[in-house]
Amino acid sequence: MIRKLIVALTALTALSAAAAASEPAHPKLRAEAVIAGDIVRIGDLVENAGIVAQVPIFRAPDLGFSGTVSAEAVAEAVRPHALIGLDTGGVQEVVVTRASRLIDVQAVENCLAAALSAQFALGPANDLRLTYDHALRTLHVEPNAKGGPRVLHASYDSLTGRFDATLDIPGRAPLRLTGRAQPTVEVVTVAHALARGEIIKHADVVTERRPRAEAGRDLLVDREQAVGLAARNALQPGQVLRTADTMKPELVQRNETVTLIYEVPGVTLTVRGKALEAGAEGDTIGVLNEQSKRTIQGVVIAPGRLIIPNGAPKLAANLPPAAAAPAGGLTP
């Protein structure tokens, strides 16, 4: 008797499971939905929507953006489509996100710069500085859109630097961009104020890009070209350095006591003098011989030292070969 009862209960359980399996699953509201395209369908928001899953009910958010829709609004939208027994599962609102692929600002700018550079001979595309009338932002396109931006049309005014361009963007409407395109050059600029004659160090100069039209000519384009030179005149912060702004450091200062050297084969003569002007290495300056009070020309060779060229007046002229000049008594 007990065995028959167990068999009957087992059979009843199996029948109940089979019946449950044959019943369609109840529609259930989703808490989140990610969609592709500009239409939200019932199946995007409701699990087990059955034959009405593809029925459109809402417009989607913009590409790459999210929005919410209340459970009540979803229930109201699906009611005409005989979706019976919608289970909200306690969800108050559904977050709907529009899927997208990103095209970043740099990709758009690279495309535009390359087109302007090639079409209007503006130099290397990487040297173009682009500014826009309206801020350029990351673009969202349909996830299945292939390819990148492409310039359809562009115009450029060489006098003002203004451009007007239309770009084809895959998966969305063409994009119009207007603004200015400026060819730039790399220049060396002054980091902080420098006095005349001050030796330029690495910390005193920086490398920047400036518009080519404003930079002019005779430019220093490498910091190493400036380091070790001296400021020819006072230099201001941000000033573009030109060759004419620099000079070799002055090794001799005006009114400085210096050593004058005259050399011929087998003989080297020296005497003290006073520099009548400042000079850098290789400069020829006037020097007063303090013994004879005569002015001669000397070439600066080191700090405080000058050499007298062979053609200049001699420090000890017309001395007989056997004569010996007394110490400190060399005269021109």
Short mmCIF file of C-alpha atoms in Angstrom, two decimals, residues 1-10:
data_model
loop_
_atom_site.label_atom_id
_atom_site.label_comp_id
_atom_site.label_asym_id
_atom_site.label_seq_id
_atom_site.Cartn_x
_atom_site.Cartn_y
_atom_site.Cartn_z
CA MET A 1 0.00 0.00 0.00
CA ILE A 2 2.78 2.43 0.99
CA ARG A 3 4.73 1.48 -2.13
CA LYS A 4 1.71 2.29 -4.34
CA LEU A 5 1.35 5.69 -2.60
CA ILE A 6 5.01 6.57 -3.24
CA VAL A 7 4.70 5.62 -6.89
CA ALA A 8 1.59 7.78 -7.25
CA LEU A 9 3.27 10.81 -5.62
CA THR A 10 6.31 10.45 -7.87
#
